[in-house]
XYZ file of C-alpha atoms in Angstrom:
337
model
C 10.844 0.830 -22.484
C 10.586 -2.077 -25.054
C 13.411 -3.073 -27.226
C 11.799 -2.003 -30.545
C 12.382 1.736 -28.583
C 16.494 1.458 -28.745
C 16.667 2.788 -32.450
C 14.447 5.479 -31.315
C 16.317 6.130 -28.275
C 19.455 5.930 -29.925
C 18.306 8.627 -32.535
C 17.238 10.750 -29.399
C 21.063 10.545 -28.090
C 22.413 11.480 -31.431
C 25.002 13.992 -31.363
C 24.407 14.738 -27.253
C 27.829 14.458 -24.619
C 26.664 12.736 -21.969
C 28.325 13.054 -18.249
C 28.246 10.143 -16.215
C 28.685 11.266 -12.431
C 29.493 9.269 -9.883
C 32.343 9.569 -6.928
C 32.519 9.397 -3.325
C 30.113 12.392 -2.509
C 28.906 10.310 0.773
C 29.832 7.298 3.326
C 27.789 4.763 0.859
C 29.462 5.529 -2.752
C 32.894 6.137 -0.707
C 32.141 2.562 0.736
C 31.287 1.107 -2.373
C 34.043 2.722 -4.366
C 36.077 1.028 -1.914
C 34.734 -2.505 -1.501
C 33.701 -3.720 -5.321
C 36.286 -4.017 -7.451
C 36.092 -1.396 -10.404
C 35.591 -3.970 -13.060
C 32.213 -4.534 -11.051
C 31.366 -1.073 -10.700
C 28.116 0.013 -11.969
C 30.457 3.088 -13.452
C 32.205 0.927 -15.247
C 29.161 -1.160 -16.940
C 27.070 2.297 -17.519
C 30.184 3.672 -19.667
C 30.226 0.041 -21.329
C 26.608 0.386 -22.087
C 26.946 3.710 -23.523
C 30.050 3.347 -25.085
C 28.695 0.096 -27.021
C 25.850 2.117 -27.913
C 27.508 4.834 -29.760
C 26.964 7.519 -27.164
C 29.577 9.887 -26.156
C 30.762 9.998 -22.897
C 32.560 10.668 -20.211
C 33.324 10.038 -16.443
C 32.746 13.346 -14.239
C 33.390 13.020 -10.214
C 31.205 15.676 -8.863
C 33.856 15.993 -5.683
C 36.325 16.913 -8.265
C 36.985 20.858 -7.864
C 36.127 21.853 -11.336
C 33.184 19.899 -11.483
C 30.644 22.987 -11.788
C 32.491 24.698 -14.879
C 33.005 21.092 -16.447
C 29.327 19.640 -16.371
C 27.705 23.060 -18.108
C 29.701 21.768 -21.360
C 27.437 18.559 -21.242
C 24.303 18.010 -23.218
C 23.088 15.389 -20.175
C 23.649 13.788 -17.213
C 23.771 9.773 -15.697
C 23.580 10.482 -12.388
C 24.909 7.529 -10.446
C 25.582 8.522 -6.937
C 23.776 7.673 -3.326
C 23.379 9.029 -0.225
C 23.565 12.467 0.979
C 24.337 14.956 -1.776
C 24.135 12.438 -4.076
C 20.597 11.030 -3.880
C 18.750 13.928 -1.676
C 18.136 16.352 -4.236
C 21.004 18.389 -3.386
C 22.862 17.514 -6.982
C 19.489 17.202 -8.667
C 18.410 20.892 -7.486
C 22.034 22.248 -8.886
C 21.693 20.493 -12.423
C 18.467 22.032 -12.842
C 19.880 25.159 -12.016
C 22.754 24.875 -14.881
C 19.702 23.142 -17.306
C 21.526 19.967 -17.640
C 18.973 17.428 -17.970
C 19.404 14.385 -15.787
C 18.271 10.536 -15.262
C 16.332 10.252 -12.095
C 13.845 11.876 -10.210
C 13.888 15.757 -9.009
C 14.317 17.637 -6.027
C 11.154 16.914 -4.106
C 10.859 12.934 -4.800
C 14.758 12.801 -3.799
C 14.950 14.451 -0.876
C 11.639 12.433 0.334
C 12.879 9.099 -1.151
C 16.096 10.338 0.641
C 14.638 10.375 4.179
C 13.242 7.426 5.676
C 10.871 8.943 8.563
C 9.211 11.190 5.854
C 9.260 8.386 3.295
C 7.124 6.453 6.042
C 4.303 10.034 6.411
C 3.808 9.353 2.480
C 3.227 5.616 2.329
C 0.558 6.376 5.735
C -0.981 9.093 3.195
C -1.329 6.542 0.478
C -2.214 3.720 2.392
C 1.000 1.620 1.794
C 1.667 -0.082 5.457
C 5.114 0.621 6.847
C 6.417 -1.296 10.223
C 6.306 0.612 13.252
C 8.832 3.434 14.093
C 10.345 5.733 16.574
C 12.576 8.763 16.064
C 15.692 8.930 18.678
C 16.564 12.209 19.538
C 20.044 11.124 21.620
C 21.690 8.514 22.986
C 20.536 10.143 26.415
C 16.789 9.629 25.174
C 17.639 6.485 23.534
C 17.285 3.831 26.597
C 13.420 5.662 27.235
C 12.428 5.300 23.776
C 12.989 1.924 23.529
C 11.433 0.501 26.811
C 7.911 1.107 24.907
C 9.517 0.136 22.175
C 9.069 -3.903 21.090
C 12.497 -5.841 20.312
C 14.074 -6.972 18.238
C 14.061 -4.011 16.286
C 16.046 -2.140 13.425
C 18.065 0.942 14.325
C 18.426 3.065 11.195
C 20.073 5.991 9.919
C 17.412 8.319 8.702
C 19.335 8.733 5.709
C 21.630 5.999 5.570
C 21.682 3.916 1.980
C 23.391 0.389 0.715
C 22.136 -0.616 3.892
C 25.188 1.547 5.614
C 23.634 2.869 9.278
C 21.509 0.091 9.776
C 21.907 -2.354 13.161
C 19.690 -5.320 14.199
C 18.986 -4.236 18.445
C 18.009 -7.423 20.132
C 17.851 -6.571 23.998
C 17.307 -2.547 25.189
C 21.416 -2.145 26.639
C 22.714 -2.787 22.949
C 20.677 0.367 21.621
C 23.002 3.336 23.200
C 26.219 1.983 22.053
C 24.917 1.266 18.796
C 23.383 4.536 18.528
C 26.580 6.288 19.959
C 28.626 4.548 17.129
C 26.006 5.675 14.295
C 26.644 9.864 15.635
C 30.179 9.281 15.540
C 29.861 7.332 11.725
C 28.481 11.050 10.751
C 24.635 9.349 10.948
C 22.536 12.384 13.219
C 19.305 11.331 12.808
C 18.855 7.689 13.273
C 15.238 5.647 14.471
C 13.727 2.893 15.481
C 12.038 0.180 13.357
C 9.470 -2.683 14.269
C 11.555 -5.476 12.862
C 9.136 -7.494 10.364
C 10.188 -11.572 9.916
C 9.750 -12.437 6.723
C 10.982 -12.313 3.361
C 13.177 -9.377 1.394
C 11.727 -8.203 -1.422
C 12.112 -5.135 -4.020
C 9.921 -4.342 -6.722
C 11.130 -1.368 -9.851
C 9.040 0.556 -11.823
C 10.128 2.273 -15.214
C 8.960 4.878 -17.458
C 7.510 4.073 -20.775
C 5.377 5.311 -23.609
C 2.631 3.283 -21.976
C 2.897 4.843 -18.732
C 4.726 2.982 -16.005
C 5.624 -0.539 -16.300
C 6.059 -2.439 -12.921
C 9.499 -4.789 -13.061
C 8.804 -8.481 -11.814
C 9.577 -8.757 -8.165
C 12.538 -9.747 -6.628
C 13.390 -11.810 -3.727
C 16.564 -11.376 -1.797
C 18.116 -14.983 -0.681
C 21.367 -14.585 2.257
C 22.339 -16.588 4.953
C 22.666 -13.200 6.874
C 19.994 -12.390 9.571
C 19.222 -9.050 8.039
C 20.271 -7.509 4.726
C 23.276 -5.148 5.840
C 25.788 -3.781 4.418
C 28.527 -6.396 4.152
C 25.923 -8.564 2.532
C 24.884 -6.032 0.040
C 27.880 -4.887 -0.863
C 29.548 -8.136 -0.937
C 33.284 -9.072 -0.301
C 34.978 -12.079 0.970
C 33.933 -12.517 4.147
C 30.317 -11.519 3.198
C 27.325 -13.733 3.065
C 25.925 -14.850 0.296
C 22.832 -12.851 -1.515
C 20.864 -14.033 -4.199
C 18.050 -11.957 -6.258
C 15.405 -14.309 -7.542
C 11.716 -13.955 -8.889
C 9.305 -15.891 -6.168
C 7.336 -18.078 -7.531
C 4.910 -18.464 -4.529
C 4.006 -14.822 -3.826
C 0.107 -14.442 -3.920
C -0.709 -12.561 -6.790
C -2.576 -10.197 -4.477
C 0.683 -9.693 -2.407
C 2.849 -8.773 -6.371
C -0.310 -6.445 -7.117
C -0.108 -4.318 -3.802
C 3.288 -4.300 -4.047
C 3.080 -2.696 -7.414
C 0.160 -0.385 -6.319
C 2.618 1.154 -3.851
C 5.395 1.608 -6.234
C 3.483 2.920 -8.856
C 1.178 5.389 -6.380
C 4.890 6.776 -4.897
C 6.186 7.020 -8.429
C 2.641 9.061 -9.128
C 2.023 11.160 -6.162
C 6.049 12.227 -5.523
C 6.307 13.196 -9.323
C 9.140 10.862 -9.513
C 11.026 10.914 -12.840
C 12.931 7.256 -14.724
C 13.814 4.778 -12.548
C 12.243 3.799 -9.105
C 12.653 0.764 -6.765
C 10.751 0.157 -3.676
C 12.261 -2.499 -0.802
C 9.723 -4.316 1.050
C 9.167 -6.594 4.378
C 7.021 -9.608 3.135
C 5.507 -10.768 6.739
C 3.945 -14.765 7.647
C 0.586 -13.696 5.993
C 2.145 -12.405 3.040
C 1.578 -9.160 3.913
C 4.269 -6.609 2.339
C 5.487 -3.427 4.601
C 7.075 -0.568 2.880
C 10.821 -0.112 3.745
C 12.013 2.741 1.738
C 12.083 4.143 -1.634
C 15.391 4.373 -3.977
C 15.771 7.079 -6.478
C 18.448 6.301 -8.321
C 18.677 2.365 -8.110
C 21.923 0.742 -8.358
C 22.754 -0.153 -11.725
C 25.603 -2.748 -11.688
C 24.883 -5.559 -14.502
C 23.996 -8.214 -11.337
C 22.083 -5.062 -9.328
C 17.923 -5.754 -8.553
C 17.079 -3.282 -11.308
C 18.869 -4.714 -14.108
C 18.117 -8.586 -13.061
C 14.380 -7.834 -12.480
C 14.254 -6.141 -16.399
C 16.367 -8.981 -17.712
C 12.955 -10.964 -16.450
C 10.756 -8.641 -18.152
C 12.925 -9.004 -21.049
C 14.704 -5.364 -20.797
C 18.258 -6.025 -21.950
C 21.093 -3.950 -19.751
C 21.390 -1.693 -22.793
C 18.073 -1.048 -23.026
C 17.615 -0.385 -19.649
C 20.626 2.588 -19.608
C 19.871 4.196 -22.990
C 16.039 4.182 -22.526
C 16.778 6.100 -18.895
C 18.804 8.162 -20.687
C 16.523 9.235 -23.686
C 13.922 9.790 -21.204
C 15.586 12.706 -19.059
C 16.738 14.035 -22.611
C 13.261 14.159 -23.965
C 11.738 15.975 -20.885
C 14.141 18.442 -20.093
C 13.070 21.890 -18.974
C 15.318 24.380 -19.486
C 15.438 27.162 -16.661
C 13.567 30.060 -17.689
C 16.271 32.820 -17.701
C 18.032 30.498 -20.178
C 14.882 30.627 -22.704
C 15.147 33.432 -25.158
């Protein structure tokens, strides 16, 4: 997505109304709607960007009750929701449906990047190491499971985003509380995670017309003992985060971490944007956490700051995502003539 592309890109978006969704479809965009004020929302900077640009659009909330009969009068989508039935390839699978073209990936590489435990089956299958983990059934179960289980350890929501459903367990009597207040937070399916010390680190990987291009890494700095959700979403109470490049990550440790993004982005079929969060252990090895679909795009967000480094303006970034899903929509076939 180089800048000489934005005069092509632009010419792409001539004439098209573009929707940009986004509202409280689950606990993390409800959360986030919530905590970051709405000059910081990514919302906000994605109509900016667009706006600046010359592209018509508009704000659709897909809660909204006549969301369905409003979004069939768009040319495209900018998706820009998380979590469940925002991220899993539930609103993905309906806009394909209606043959509104969309930014991010499809059905399948949603609802996989969507769901940690399966996430974890792919990156086995492409030989991407993952910590440890162990599905918990119930709170009854819980208190077995994690007797074999080494602490300290991560309980997670199996679909939990923004780093909402996510709890550091130190000693084996904090895991059934904790798991007891994740089932009544909504979170059903939650499992245990060998907790890796080291450092936090995401890496993106964008679509171009030379194939995929693999964003600089990006460390994340807090004083926090794990990146949860008050730190990542921020307010005043939070810790602080900062997103840097490393400069001392062995180039071997950048180049498998950019194997693994780019084999995901590959084998899952994904489709624009993609980030990847690793675990960077003592020997520099780097553990697969998860995979994001539709990364967050506020103007200070790891997407955005790690193109900045490649030298990806914000701008760039949103129309080029944007001219992308326009140029390989696929119409549903009953709509063909």
């Amino acid at each position: 997505m180089p800048a000489q592309n934005l005069v092509r890109d632009l010419e792409i978006l001539r004439g098209k109304r573009v929707a940009v969704i986004a509202g409280p479809v689950s606990q993390e965009d409800a959360l986030y709607l919530r905590t970051v004020p709405r000059a910081q929302w990514s919302l906000t900077a994605i109509l900016e960007a667009l706006t600046d640009s010359g592209v018509r659009c508009e704000h659709l909330d897909p809660t909204a009750p006549d969301f369905i009969t409003r979004i069939t009068g768009f040319d495209a989508a900018f998706l820009n929701v998380h979590g469940p039935y925002g991220e899993d390839g539930r609103i993905q699978g309906l806009l394909d449906f209606l043959s509104v073209p969309y930014t991010s990936s499809g059905v399948l590489a949603s609802s996989v990047g969507m769901d940690k435990l399966v996430s974890k089956a792919v990156f086995a299958h492409l030989g991407i190491a993952t910590p440890r983990s162990s599905r918990l059934l119930s709170p009854k179960t819980a208190a077995a499971v994690a007797a074999d289980f080494p602490l300290p350890a991560m309980l997670k929501a199996v679909d939990g985003g923004s780093s909402v459903g996510l709890r550091l367990i130190e000693r084996t009597e904090e895991l059934v509380p904790a798991l007891t207040e994740m089932t009544e937070r909504g979170f059903t399916r939650c499992f245990l995670e060998e907790f890796i010390t080291g450092r936090a680190m995401t890496i993106s990987v964008i679509p171009s017309d030379e194939g995929l291009l693999c964003m600089p890494p990006l460390e994340f700095v807090t004083s926090a003992a794990y990146y949860d959700e008050s730190t990542k979403l921020g307010g005043d109470d939070a810790p602080s985060i900062e997103y840097r490049v490393p400069d001392d990550l062995p180039e071997h440790t950048v180049k498998e971490m950019a194997r693994g993004a780019e084999s995901l982005h590959e084998f899952l079929d994904c489709r624009g944007a993609i980030r990847v969060d690793y675990m960077i252990d003592a020997d520099d090895v780097p553990y697969a956490l998860e995979t994001n679909t539709i990364p967050g795009l506020q103007r200070h967000s790891n997407l955005p700051v790690s193109c900045a480094e490649a030298g990806i303006s914000y701008d760039e970034l949103v129309i080029g995502l944007l001219a992308e899903a326009v140029k390989r929509a696929t119409p549903a076939p009953w709509t063909v003539s």
